[in-house]
Amino acid sequence: MLDKIYRSIQEKSLKERFLLVIGVLFFALYLILGLLIIFMNNFPLDMKLGYRIAFGMLLIAYGFIRLVRLINNNK
């Protein structure tokens, strides 16, 4: 399975590979930002813990949806 994915990435043009890498980086950015908002003790905005958890989960879900759309778009 990984070999198939590797061959698929090699067949892409330079522009498609660049956009794939940018998409994966933004997924990682949304994941890290969501985790920081959830677990940061001294969060600079005055938000209750429940709202922080909801906002962090929303960011993580948004990053995951973007990643799934990116993968489905490249097939």
PDB file of N, CA, C and O in Angstrom:
ATOM      1  N   MET A   1       0.814  -1.186   0.000  1.00  0.00           N
ATOM      2  CA  MET A   1       0.000   0.000   0.000  1.00  0.00           C
ATOM      3  C   MET A   1       0.864   1.259   0.000  1.00  0.00           C
ATOM      4  O   MET A   1       0.582   2.197  -0.745  1.00  0.00           O
ATOM      5  N   LEU A   2       1.912   1.285   0.833  1.00  0.00           N
ATOM      6  CA  LEU A   2       2.795   2.444   0.863  1.00  0.00           C
ATOM      7  C   LEU A   2       3.541   2.609  -0.451  1.00  0.00           C
ATOM      8  O   LEU A   2       3.809   3.732  -0.881  1.00  0.00           O
ATOM      9  N   ASP A   3       3.850   1.469  -1.098  1.00  0.00           N
ATOM     10  CA  ASP A   3       4.528   1.524  -2.386  1.00  0.00           C
ATOM     11  C   ASP A   3       3.631   2.175  -3.437  1.00  0.00           C
ATOM     12  O   ASP A   3       4.094   2.967  -4.264  1.00  0.00           O
ATOM     13  N   LYS A   4       2.337   1.872  -3.380  1.00  0.00           N
ATOM     14  CA  LYS A   4       1.379   2.477  -4.307  1.00  0.00           C
ATOM     15  C   LYS A   4       1.279   3.986  -4.085  1.00  0.00           C
ATOM     16  O   LYS A   4       1.246   4.768  -5.048  1.00  0.00           O
ATOM     17  N   ILE A   5       1.249   4.400  -2.837  1.00  0.00           N
ATOM     18  CA  ILE A   5       1.186   5.829  -2.514  1.00  0.00           C
ATOM     19  C   ILE A   5       2.464   6.523  -2.967  1.00  0.00           C
ATOM     20  O   ILE A   5       2.422   7.618  -3.534  1.00  0.00           O
ATOM     21  N   TYR A   6       3.603   5.882  -2.749  1.00  0.00           N
ATOM     22  CA  TYR A   6       4.888   6.458  -3.144  1.00  0.00           C
ATOM     23  C   TYR A   6       4.956   6.643  -4.656  1.00  0.00           C
ATOM     24  O   TYR A   6       5.406   7.684  -5.153  1.00  0.00           O
ATOM     25  N   ARG A   7       4.516   5.640  -5.416  1.00  0.00           N
ATOM     26  CA  ARG A   7       4.504   5.756  -6.880  1.00  0.00           C
ATOM     27  C   ARG A   7       3.534   6.847  -7.332  1.00  0.00           C
ATOM     28  O   ARG A   7       3.807   7.581  -8.289  1.00  0.00           O
ATOM     29  N   SER A   8       2.408   6.964  -6.649  1.00  0.00           N
ATOM     30  CA  SER A   8       1.427   7.991  -6.994  1.00  0.00           C
ATOM     31  C   SER A   8       1.999   9.387  -6.788  1.00  0.00           C
ATOM     32  O   SER A   8       1.763  10.292  -7.601  1.00  0.00           O
ATOM     33  N   ILE A   9       2.759   9.575  -5.728  1.00  0.00           N
ATOM     34  CA  ILE A   9       3.375  10.876  -5.463  1.00  0.00           C
ATOM     35  C   ILE A   9       4.447  11.177  -6.500  1.00  0.00           C
ATOM     36  O   ILE A   9       4.570  12.314  -6.966  1.00  0.00           O
ATOM     37  N   GLN A  10       5.217  10.165  -6.923  1.00  0.00           N
ATOM     38  CA  GLN A  10       6.257  10.384  -7.912  1.00  0.00           C
ATOM     39  C   GLN A  10       5.690  10.738  -9.282  1.00  0.00           C
ATOM     40  O   GLN A  10       6.334  11.437 -10.058  1.00  0.00           O
ATOM     41  N   GLU A  11       4.482  10.277  -9.593  1.00  0.00           N
ATOM     42  CA  GLU A  11       3.872  10.557 -10.885  1.00  0.00           C
ATOM     43  C   GLU A  11       3.284  11.965 -10.970  1.00  0.00           C
ATOM     44  O   GLU A  11       2.961  12.429 -12.057  1.00  0.00           O
ATOM     45  N   LYS A  12       3.145  12.640  -9.853  1.00  0.00           N
ATOM     46  CA  LYS A  12       2.563  13.976  -9.840  1.00  0.00           C
ATOM     47  C   LYS A  12       3.553  14.999 -10.395  1.00  0.00           C
ATOM     48  O   LYS A  12       4.757  14.819 -10.328  1.00  0.00           O
ATOM     49  N   SER A  13       2.995  16.078 -10.907  1.00  0.00           N
ATOM     50  CA  SER A  13       3.849  17.167 -11.366  1.00  0.00           C
ATOM     51  C   SER A  13       4.430  17.881 -10.148  1.00  0.00           C
ATOM     52  O   SER A  13       4.012  17.670  -9.010  1.00  0.00           O
ATOM     53  N   LEU A  14       5.375  18.751 -10.417  1.00  0.00           N
ATOM     54  CA  LEU A  14       6.027  19.480  -9.332  1.00  0.00           C
ATOM     55  C   LEU A  14       5.021  20.353  -8.583  1.00  0.00           C
ATOM     56  O   LEU A  14       5.049  20.449  -7.351  1.00  0.00           O
ATOM     57  N   LYS A  15       4.109  20.969  -9.313  1.00  0.00           N
ATOM     58  CA  LYS A  15       3.088  21.823  -8.698  1.00  0.00           C
ATOM     59  C   LYS A  15       2.173  20.998  -7.791  1.00  0.00           C
ATOM     60  O   LYS A  15       1.860  21.411  -6.666  1.00  0.00           O
ATOM     61  N   GLU A  16       1.750  19.814  -8.238  1.00  0.00           N
ATOM     62  CA  GLU A  16       0.869  18.967  -7.429  1.00  0.00           C
ATOM     63  C   GLU A  16       1.575  18.469  -6.177  1.00  0.00           C
ATOM     64  O   GLU A  16       0.975  18.394  -5.110  1.00  0.00           O
ATOM     65  N   ARG A  17       2.848  18.129  -6.294  1.00  0.00           N
ATOM     66  CA  ARG A  17       3.604  17.690  -5.118  1.00  0.00           C
ATOM     67  C   ARG A  17       3.770  18.826  -4.115  1.00  0.00           C
ATOM     68  O   ARG A  17       3.659  18.627  -2.907  1.00  0.00           O
ATOM     69  N   PHE A  18       4.033  20.029  -4.625  1.00  0.00           N
ATOM     70  CA  PHE A  18       4.171  21.193  -3.753  1.00  0.00           C
ATOM     71  C   PHE A  18       2.869  21.449  -2.999  1.00  0.00           C
ATOM     72  O   PHE A  18       2.879  21.686  -1.783  1.00  0.00           O
ATOM     73  N   LEU A  19       1.739  21.394  -3.696  1.00  0.00           N
ATOM     74  CA  LEU A  19       0.456  21.629  -3.041  1.00  0.00           C
ATOM     75  C   LEU A  19       0.132  20.529  -2.034  1.00  0.00           C
ATOM     76  O   LEU A  19      -0.486  20.792  -1.003  1.00  0.00           O
ATOM     77  N   LEU A  20       0.550  19.302  -2.324  1.00  0.00           N
ATOM     78  CA  LEU A  20       0.353  18.213  -1.371  1.00  0.00           C
ATOM     79  C   LEU A  20       1.147  18.454  -0.096  1.00  0.00           C
ATOM     80  O   LEU A  20       0.632  18.298   1.014  1.00  0.00           O
ATOM     81  N   VAL A  21       2.392  18.873  -0.248  1.00  0.00           N
ATOM     82  CA  VAL A  21       3.238  19.141   0.921  1.00  0.00           C
ATOM     83  C   VAL A  21       2.666  20.308   1.730  1.00  0.00           C
ATOM     84  O   VAL A  21       2.595  20.253   2.963  1.00  0.00           O
ATOM     85  N   ILE A  22       2.220  21.355   1.056  1.00  0.00           N
ATOM     86  CA  ILE A  22       1.622  22.496   1.755  1.00  0.00           C
ATOM     87  C   ILE A  22       0.357  22.064   2.498  1.00  0.00           C
ATOM     88  O   ILE A  22       0.118  22.476   3.639  1.00  0.00           O
ATOM     89  N   GLY A  23      -0.449  21.213   1.868  1.00  0.00           N
ATOM     90  CA  GLY A  23      -1.668  20.722   2.511  1.00  0.00           C
ATOM     91  C   GLY A  23      -1.372  19.914   3.756  1.00  0.00           C
ATOM     92  O   GLY A  23      -2.049  20.061   4.783  1.00  0.00           O
ATOM     93  N   VAL A  24      -0.363  19.066   3.699  1.00  0.00           N
ATOM     94  CA  VAL A  24       0.016  18.264   4.871  1.00  0.00           C
ATOM     95  C   VAL A  24       0.576  19.167   5.965  1.00  0.00           C
ATOM     96  O   VAL A  24       0.293  18.964   7.164  1.00  0.00           O
ATOM     97  N   LEU A  25       1.348  20.182   5.591  1.00  0.00           N
ATOM     98  CA  LEU A  25       1.877  21.115   6.585  1.00  0.00           C
ATOM     99  C   LEU A  25       0.753  21.888   7.284  1.00  0.00           C
ATOM    100  O   LEU A  25       0.795  22.101   8.497  1.00  0.00           O
ATOM    101  N   PHE A  26      -0.265  22.290   6.521  1.00  0.00           N
ATOM    102  CA  PHE A  26      -1.375  23.004   7.146  1.00  0.00           C
ATOM    103  C   PHE A  26      -2.189  22.076   8.049  1.00  0.00           C
ATOM    104  O   PHE A  26      -2.699  22.514   9.087  1.00  0.00           O
ATOM    105  N   PHE A  27      -2.302  20.792   7.678  1.00  0.00           N
ATOM    106  CA  PHE A  27      -2.954  19.844   8.582  1.00  0.00           C
ATOM    107  C   PHE A  27      -2.194  19.767   9.904  1.00  0.00           C
ATOM    108  O   PHE A  27      -2.790  19.821  10.981  1.00  0.00           O
ATOM    109  N   ALA A  28      -0.872  19.667   9.814  1.00  0.00           N
ATOM    110  CA  ALA A  28      -0.055  19.609  11.024  1.00  0.00           C
ATOM    111  C   ALA A  28      -0.188  20.894  11.830  1.00  0.00           C
ATOM    112  O   ALA A  28      -0.247  20.861  13.067  1.00  0.00           O
ATOM    113  N   LEU A  29      -0.269  22.034  11.145  1.00  0.00           N
ATOM    114  CA  LEU A  29      -0.424  23.313  11.825  1.00  0.00           C
ATOM    115  C   LEU A  29      -1.740  23.382  12.587  1.00  0.00           C
ATOM    116  O   LEU A  29      -1.772  23.783  13.759  1.00  0.00           O
ATOM    117  N   TYR A  30      -2.844  22.973  11.945  1.00  0.00           N
ATOM    118  CA  TYR A  30      -4.142  22.985  12.625  1.00  0.00           C
ATOM    119  C   TYR A  30      -4.165  21.996  13.790  1.00  0.00           C
ATOM    120  O   TYR A  30      -4.751  22.279  14.833  1.00  0.00           O
ATOM    121  N   LEU A  31      -3.525  20.850  13.621  1.00  0.00           N
ATOM    122  CA  LEU A  31      -3.469  19.862  14.698  1.00  0.00           C
ATOM    123  C   LEU A  31      -2.708  20.413  15.897  1.00  0.00           C
ATOM    124  O   LEU A  31      -3.183  20.352  17.043  1.00  0.00           O
ATOM    125  N   ILE A  32      -1.543  20.981  15.654  1.00  0.00           N
ATOM    126  CA  ILE A  32      -0.727  21.518  16.744  1.00  0.00           C
ATOM    127  C   ILE A  32      -1.425  22.706  17.413  1.00  0.00           C
ATOM    128  O   ILE A  32      -1.442  22.819  18.644  1.00  0.00           O
ATOM    129  N   LEU A  33      -2.023  23.581  16.608  1.00  0.00           N
ATOM    130  CA  LEU A  33      -2.727  24.728  17.175  1.00  0.00           C
ATOM    131  C   LEU A  33      -3.911  24.290  18.030  1.00  0.00           C
ATOM    132  O   LEU A  33      -4.133  24.821  19.121  1.00  0.00           O
ATOM    133  N   GLY A  34      -4.659  23.299  17.555  1.00  0.00           N
ATOM    134  CA  GLY A  34      -5.782  22.784  18.338  1.00  0.00           C
ATOM    135  C   GLY A  34      -5.326  22.169  19.648  1.00  0.00           C
ATOM    136  O   GLY A  34      -5.931  22.395  20.702  1.00  0.00           O
ATOM    137  N   LEU A  35      -4.243  21.402  19.602  1.00  0.00           N
ATOM    138  CA  LEU A  35      -3.724  20.793  20.833  1.00  0.00           C
ATOM    139  C   LEU A  35      -3.187  21.845  21.800  1.00  0.00           C
ATOM    140  O   LEU A  35      -3.351  21.719  23.024  1.00  0.00           O
ATOM    141  N   LEU A  36      -2.541  22.878  21.260  1.00  0.00           N
ATOM    142  CA  LEU A  36      -2.057  23.954  22.127  1.00  0.00           C
ATOM    143  C   LEU A  36      -3.210  24.669  22.827  1.00  0.00           C
ATOM    144  O   LEU A  36      -3.127  24.985  24.018  1.00  0.00           O
ATOM    145  N   ILE A  37      -4.265  24.934  22.092  1.00  0.00           N
ATOM    146  CA  ILE A  37      -5.408  25.623  22.702  1.00  0.00           C
ATOM    147  C   ILE A  37      -6.042  24.761  23.787  1.00  0.00           C
ATOM    148  O   ILE A  37      -6.436  25.261  24.833  1.00  0.00           O
ATOM    149  N   ILE A  38      -6.118  23.458  23.546  1.00  0.00           N
ATOM    150  CA  ILE A  38      -6.737  22.575  24.538  1.00  0.00           C
ATOM    151  C   ILE A  38      -5.878  22.449  25.795  1.00  0.00           C
ATOM    152  O   ILE A  38      -6.381  22.540  26.915  1.00  0.00           O
ATOM    153  N   PHE A  39      -4.572  22.253  25.638  1.00  0.00           N
ATOM    154  CA  PHE A  39      -3.732  21.896  26.782  1.00  0.00           C
ATOM    155  C   PHE A  39      -2.923  23.051  27.370  1.00  0.00           C
ATOM    156  O   PHE A  39      -2.211  22.853  28.351  1.00  0.00           O
ATOM    157  N   MET A  40      -3.023  24.240  26.823  1.00  0.00           N
ATOM    158  CA  MET A  40      -2.256  25.368  27.337  1.00  0.00           C
ATOM    159  C   MET A  40      -2.894  25.881  28.632  1.00  0.00           C
ATOM    160  O   MET A  40      -4.072  26.225  28.661  1.00  0.00           O
ATOM    161  N   ASN A  41      -2.117  25.906  29.700  1.00  0.00           N
ATOM    162  CA  ASN A  41      -2.649  26.319  31.002  1.00  0.00           C
ATOM    163  C   ASN A  41      -2.887  27.822  31.087  1.00  0.00           C
ATOM    164  O   ASN A  41      -3.896  28.277  31.603  1.00  0.00           O
ATOM    165  N   ASN A  42      -1.960  28.612  30.594  1.00  0.00           N
ATOM    166  CA  ASN A  42      -2.092  30.071  30.664  1.00  0.00           C
ATOM    167  C   ASN A  42      -2.468  30.615  29.287  1.00  0.00           C
ATOM    168  O   ASN A  42      -1.736  31.378  28.687  1.00  0.00           O
ATOM    169  N   PHE A  43      -3.643  30.238  28.816  1.00  0.00           N
ATOM    170  CA  PHE A  43      -4.133  30.684  27.510  1.00  0.00           C
ATOM    171  C   PHE A  43      -4.397  32.177  27.551  1.00  0.00           C
ATOM    172  O   PHE A  43      -5.021  32.676  28.482  1.00  0.00           O
ATOM    173  N   PRO A  44      -3.884  32.951  26.559  1.00  0.00           N
ATOM    174  CA  PRO A  44      -3.979  34.412  26.644  1.00  0.00           C
ATOM    175  C   PRO A  44      -5.399  34.978  26.558  1.00  0.00           C
ATOM    176  O   PRO A  44      -5.646  36.077  27.053  1.00  0.00           O
ATOM    177  N   LEU A  45      -6.327  34.263  25.959  1.00  0.00           N
ATOM    178  CA  LEU A  45      -7.703  34.740  25.900  1.00  0.00           C
ATOM    179  C   LEU A  45      -8.480  34.211  27.097  1.00  0.00           C
ATOM    180  O   LEU A  45      -8.258  33.090  27.551  1.00  0.00           O
ATOM    181  N   ASP A  46      -9.404  35.014  27.584  1.00  0.00           N
ATOM    182  CA  ASP A  46     -10.202  34.615  28.740  1.00  0.00           C
ATOM    183  C   ASP A  46     -11.359  33.727  28.274  1.00  0.00           C
ATOM    184  O   ASP A  46     -12.431  34.217  27.947  1.00  0.00           O
ATOM    185  N   MET A  47     -11.105  32.414  28.210  1.00  0.00           N
ATOM    186  CA  MET A  47     -12.121  31.443  27.774  1.00  0.00           C
ATOM    187  C   MET A  47     -12.245  30.362  28.831  1.00  0.00           C
ATOM    188  O   MET A  47     -11.247  29.967  29.450  1.00  0.00           O
ATOM    189  N   LYS A  48     -13.438  29.880  29.034  1.00  0.00           N
ATOM    190  CA  LYS A  48     -13.643  28.754  29.944  1.00  0.00           C
ATOM    191  C   LYS A  48     -13.051  27.498  29.314  1.00  0.00           C
ATOM    192  O   LYS A  48     -12.875  27.411  28.097  1.00  0.00           O
ATOM    193  N   LEU A  49     -12.759  26.518  30.155  1.00  0.00           N
ATOM    194  CA  LEU A  49     -12.122  25.290  29.685  1.00  0.00           C
ATOM    195  C   LEU A  49     -12.983  24.564  28.651  1.00  0.00           C
ATOM    196  O   LEU A  49     -12.466  24.067  27.655  1.00  0.00           O
ATOM    197  N   GLY A  50     -14.282  24.537  28.844  1.00  0.00           N
ATOM    198  CA  GLY A  50     -15.171  23.861  27.902  1.00  0.00           C
ATOM    199  C   GLY A  50     -15.131  24.490  26.519  1.00  0.00           C
ATOM    200  O   GLY A  50     -15.128  23.795  25.502  1.00  0.00           O
ATOM    201  N   TYR A  51     -15.081  25.815  26.482  1.00  0.00           N
ATOM    202  CA  TYR A  51     -15.010  26.516  25.203  1.00  0.00           C
ATOM    203  C   TYR A  51     -13.649  26.299  24.530  1.00  0.00           C
ATOM    204  O   TYR A  51     -13.558  26.185  23.306  1.00  0.00           O
ATOM    205  N   ARG A  52     -12.591  26.263  25.329  1.00  0.00           N
ATOM    206  CA  ARG A  52     -11.259  26.012  24.769  1.00  0.00           C
ATOM    207  C   ARG A  52     -11.180  24.632  24.163  1.00  0.00           C
ATOM    208  O   ARG A  52     -10.619  24.446  23.081  1.00  0.00           O
ATOM    209  N   ILE A  53     -11.746  23.639  24.850  1.00  0.00           N
ATOM    210  CA  ILE A  53     -11.735  22.274  24.325  1.00  0.00           C
ATOM    211  C   ILE A  53     -12.554  22.199  23.036  1.00  0.00           C
ATOM    212  O   ILE A  53     -12.131  21.595  22.056  1.00  0.00           O
ATOM    213  N   ALA A  54     -13.708  22.850  23.027  1.00  0.00           N
ATOM    214  CA  ALA A  54     -14.550  22.839  21.824  1.00  0.00           C
ATOM    215  C   ALA A  54     -13.845  23.532  20.659  1.00  0.00           C
ATOM    216  O   ALA A  54     -13.867  23.033  19.522  1.00  0.00           O
ATOM    217  N   PHE A  55     -13.205  24.652  20.912  1.00  0.00           N
ATOM    218  CA  PHE A  55     -12.499  25.377  19.856  1.00  0.00           C
ATOM    219  C   PHE A  55     -11.309  24.575  19.339  1.00  0.00           C
ATOM    220  O   PHE A  55     -11.063  24.500  18.127  1.00  0.00           O
ATOM    221  N   GLY A  56     -10.565  23.934  20.237  1.00  0.00           N
ATOM    222  CA  GLY A  56      -9.445  23.093  19.829  1.00  0.00           C
ATOM    223  C   GLY A  56      -9.896  21.902  19.006  1.00  0.00           C
ATOM    224  O   GLY A  56      -9.281  21.564  17.989  1.00  0.00           O
ATOM    225  N   MET A  57     -10.984  21.271  19.423  1.00  0.00           N
ATOM    226  CA  MET A  57     -11.513  20.133  18.662  1.00  0.00           C
ATOM    227  C   MET A  57     -12.022  20.575  17.294  1.00  0.00           C
ATOM    228  O   MET A  57     -11.878  19.853  16.304  1.00  0.00           O
ATOM    229  N   LEU A  58     -12.597  21.765  17.228  1.00  0.00           N
ATOM    230  CA  LEU A  58     -13.056  22.302  15.953  1.00  0.00           C
ATOM    231  C   LEU A  58     -11.886  22.522  14.997  1.00  0.00           C
ATOM    232  O   LEU A  58     -11.967  22.178  13.811  1.00  0.00           O
ATOM    233  N   LEU A  59     -10.785  23.056  15.495  1.00  0.00           N
ATOM    234  CA  LEU A  59      -9.604  23.245  14.657  1.00  0.00           C
ATOM    235  C   LEU A  59      -9.029  21.916  14.190  1.00  0.00           C
ATOM    236  O   LEU A  59      -8.639  21.776  13.029  1.00  0.00           O
ATOM    237  N   ILE A  60      -8.970  20.934  15.064  1.00  0.00           N
ATOM    238  CA  ILE A  60      -8.452  19.619  14.695  1.00  0.00           C
ATOM    239  C   ILE A  60      -9.353  18.967  13.653  1.00  0.00           C
ATOM    240  O   ILE A  60      -8.874  18.394  12.664  1.00  0.00           O
ATOM    241  N   ALA A  61     -10.663  19.054  13.840  1.00  0.00           N
ATOM    242  CA  ALA A  61     -11.601  18.477  12.867  1.00  0.00           C
ATOM    243  C   ALA A  61     -11.490  19.181  11.524  1.00  0.00           C
ATOM    244  O   ALA A  61     -11.521  18.533  10.464  1.00  0.00           O
ATOM    245  N   TYR A  62     -11.333  20.508  11.533  1.00  0.00           N
ATOM    246  CA  TYR A  62     -11.188  21.248  10.288  1.00  0.00           C
ATOM    247  C   TYR A  62      -9.912  20.831   9.548  1.00  0.00           C
ATOM    248  O   TYR A  62      -9.918  20.643   8.334  1.00  0.00           O
ATOM    249  N   GLY A  63      -8.827  20.661  10.268  1.00  0.00           N
ATOM    250  CA  GLY A  63      -7.587  20.201   9.646  1.00  0.00           C
ATOM    251  C   GLY A  63      -7.736  18.808   9.066  1.00  0.00           C
ATOM    252  O   GLY A  63      -7.237  18.521   7.969  1.00  0.00           O
ATOM    253  N   PHE A  64      -8.439  17.932   9.779  1.00  0.00           N
ATOM    254  CA  PHE A  64      -8.654  16.570   9.286  1.00  0.00           C
ATOM    255  C   PHE A  64      -9.528  16.585   8.031  1.00  0.00           C
ATOM    256  O   PHE A  64      -9.250  15.861   7.066  1.00  0.00           O
ATOM    257  N   ILE A  65     -10.566  17.417   8.009  1.00  0.00           N
ATOM    258  CA  ILE A  65     -11.434  17.510   6.826  1.00  0.00           C
ATOM    259  C   ILE A  65     -10.648  18.028   5.629  1.00  0.00           C
ATOM    260  O   ILE A  65     -10.791  17.525   4.509  1.00  0.00           O
ATOM    261  N   ARG A  66      -9.784  19.022   5.851  1.00  0.00           N
ATOM    262  CA  ARG A  66      -8.954  19.527   4.755  1.00  0.00           C
ATOM    263  C   ARG A  66      -8.024  18.448   4.226  1.00  0.00           C
ATOM    264  O   ARG A  66      -7.813  18.341   3.018  1.00  0.00           O
ATOM    265  N   LEU A  67      -7.458  17.638   5.121  1.00  0.00           N
ATOM    266  CA  LEU A  67      -6.558  16.565   4.692  1.00  0.00           C
ATOM    267  C   LEU A  67      -7.301  15.521   3.891  1.00  0.00           C
ATOM    268  O   LEU A  67      -6.817  15.053   2.855  1.00  0.00           O
ATOM    269  N   VAL A  68      -8.489  15.139   4.326  1.00  0.00           N
ATOM    270  CA  VAL A  68      -9.286  14.139   3.603  1.00  0.00           C
ATOM    271  C   VAL A  68      -9.670  14.671   2.226  1.00  0.00           C
ATOM    272  O   VAL A  68      -9.583  13.948   1.230  1.00  0.00           O
ATOM    273  N   ARG A  69     -10.070  15.935   2.151  1.00  0.00           N
ATOM    274  CA  ARG A  69     -10.414  16.527   0.854  1.00  0.00           C
ATOM    275  C   ARG A  69      -9.197  16.584  -0.060  1.00  0.00           C
ATOM    276  O   ARG A  69      -9.305  16.361  -1.272  1.00  0.00           O
ATOM    277  N   LEU A  70      -8.026  16.868   0.491  1.00  0.00           N
ATOM    278  CA  LEU A  70      -6.800  16.915  -0.292  1.00  0.00           C
ATOM    279  C   LEU A  70      -6.463  15.534  -0.843  1.00  0.00           C
ATOM    280  O   LEU A  70      -6.103  15.401  -2.015  1.00  0.00           O
ATOM    281  N   ILE A  71      -6.597  14.509  -0.021  1.00  0.00           N
ATOM    282  CA  ILE A  71      -6.282  13.154  -0.464  1.00  0.00           C
ATOM    283  C   ILE A  71      -7.290  12.700  -1.511  1.00  0.00           C
ATOM    284  O   ILE A  71      -6.915  12.102  -2.529  1.00  0.00           O
ATOM    285  N   ASN A  72      -8.573  12.960  -1.293  1.00  0.00           N
ATOM    286  CA  ASN A  72      -9.597  12.563  -2.262  1.00  0.00           C
ATOM    287  C   ASN A  72      -9.483  13.343  -3.569  1.00  0.00           C
ATOM    288  O   ASN A  72      -9.814  12.817  -4.630  1.00  0.00           O
ATOM    289  N   ASN A  73      -9.033  14.572  -3.502  1.00  0.00           N
ATOM    290  CA  ASN A  73      -8.905  15.396  -4.690  1.00  0.00           C
ATOM    291  C   ASN A  73      -7.754  14.931  -5.583  1.00  0.00           C
ATOM    292  O   ASN A  73      -7.801  15.102  -6.790  1.00  0.00           O
ATOM    293  N   ASN A  74      -6.740  14.326  -4.997  1.00  0.00           N
ATOM    294  CA  ASN A  74      -5.565  13.903  -5.748  1.00  0.00           C
ATOM    295  C   ASN A  74      -5.703  12.513  -6.365  1.00  0.00           C
ATOM    296  O   ASN A  74      -4.801  12.054  -7.032  1.00  0.00           O
ATOM    297  N   LYS A  75      -6.796  11.824  -6.133  1.00  0.00           N
ATOM    298  CA  LYS A  75      -6.953  10.490  -6.713  1.00  0.00           C
ATOM    299  C   LYS A  75      -7.452  10.551  -8.120  1.00  0.00           C
ATOM    300  O   LYS A  75      -8.021  11.418  -8.612  1.00  0.00           O
TER     301      LYS A  75
END
